[in-house]
XYZ file of C-alpha atoms in Angstrom:
76
model
C 0.126 -9.565 16.884
C 2.475 -10.212 19.812
C 3.940 -7.497 22.035
C 7.422 -7.927 20.564
C 6.059 -7.408 17.060
C 4.164 -4.294 18.131
C 7.237 -2.822 19.825
C 9.406 -3.582 16.783
C 6.859 -2.018 14.424
C 6.532 1.070 16.646
C 10.302 1.501 16.873
C 10.794 1.116 13.134
C 7.912 3.458 12.291
C 8.949 6.157 14.748
C 12.489 6.295 13.399
C 11.368 6.154 9.750
C 8.824 8.965 10.115
C 11.183 11.119 12.175
C 13.902 10.802 9.530
C 11.413 11.458 6.697
C 10.441 14.713 8.438
C 14.134 15.613 8.914
C 13.671 15.975 12.664
C 16.486 15.079 15.054
C 15.819 13.007 18.147
C 16.666 16.080 20.209
C 14.191 18.325 18.396
C 11.397 15.742 18.549
C 12.064 15.190 22.239
C 11.985 18.929 22.966
C 8.766 19.504 21.014
C 7.052 16.497 22.631
C 8.276 17.352 26.132
C 10.453 14.256 26.400
C 14.138 13.513 26.960
C 16.249 12.764 23.852
C 17.500 9.559 25.465
C 13.891 8.398 25.778
C 13.342 8.900 22.034
C 16.458 6.816 21.385
C 15.184 4.073 23.693
C 11.820 4.080 21.899
C 13.501 3.839 18.495
C 15.606 0.878 19.606
C 12.666 -0.928 21.211
C 14.119 -0.724 24.703
C 11.145 1.219 26.066
C 7.410 1.084 25.469
C 5.556 4.386 25.134
C 2.470 5.299 27.111
C -0.645 6.315 25.235
C -0.011 9.980 26.018
C 3.521 9.703 24.600
C 2.177 8.112 21.415
C -0.268 11.018 21.055
C 2.410 13.673 21.684
C 4.889 12.124 19.263
C 2.215 11.658 16.589
C 1.273 15.338 16.883
C 4.873 16.518 16.584
C 5.391 14.328 13.518
C 2.279 15.844 11.910
C -0.086 12.904 12.302
C -3.357 12.322 14.076
C -2.966 9.490 16.586
C -5.093 7.114 14.484
C -2.971 7.871 11.391
C 0.187 7.186 13.378
C -1.173 3.870 14.669
C -2.155 2.923 11.104
C 1.461 3.499 10.012
C 2.605 1.207 12.838
C 0.123 -1.481 11.766
C 1.385 -1.254 8.186
C 4.966 -1.776 9.375
C 4.106 -4.889 11.379
């Protein structure tokens, strides 16, 4: 899988799971210790998350990191 595909799958998955959990970008950002604008940039594929950000977001969405990555793989 190419980087662009990974970024697109991550963006799509993040937004989908956040909406399914009825969590706003602002609330997710606050709980994960991030800025709401950063969440927006991740969801639009304009930024790439670090591993620690992936872990923090996964936790706040109620997933183990490996479960979260599996969801991303399924979306690709």
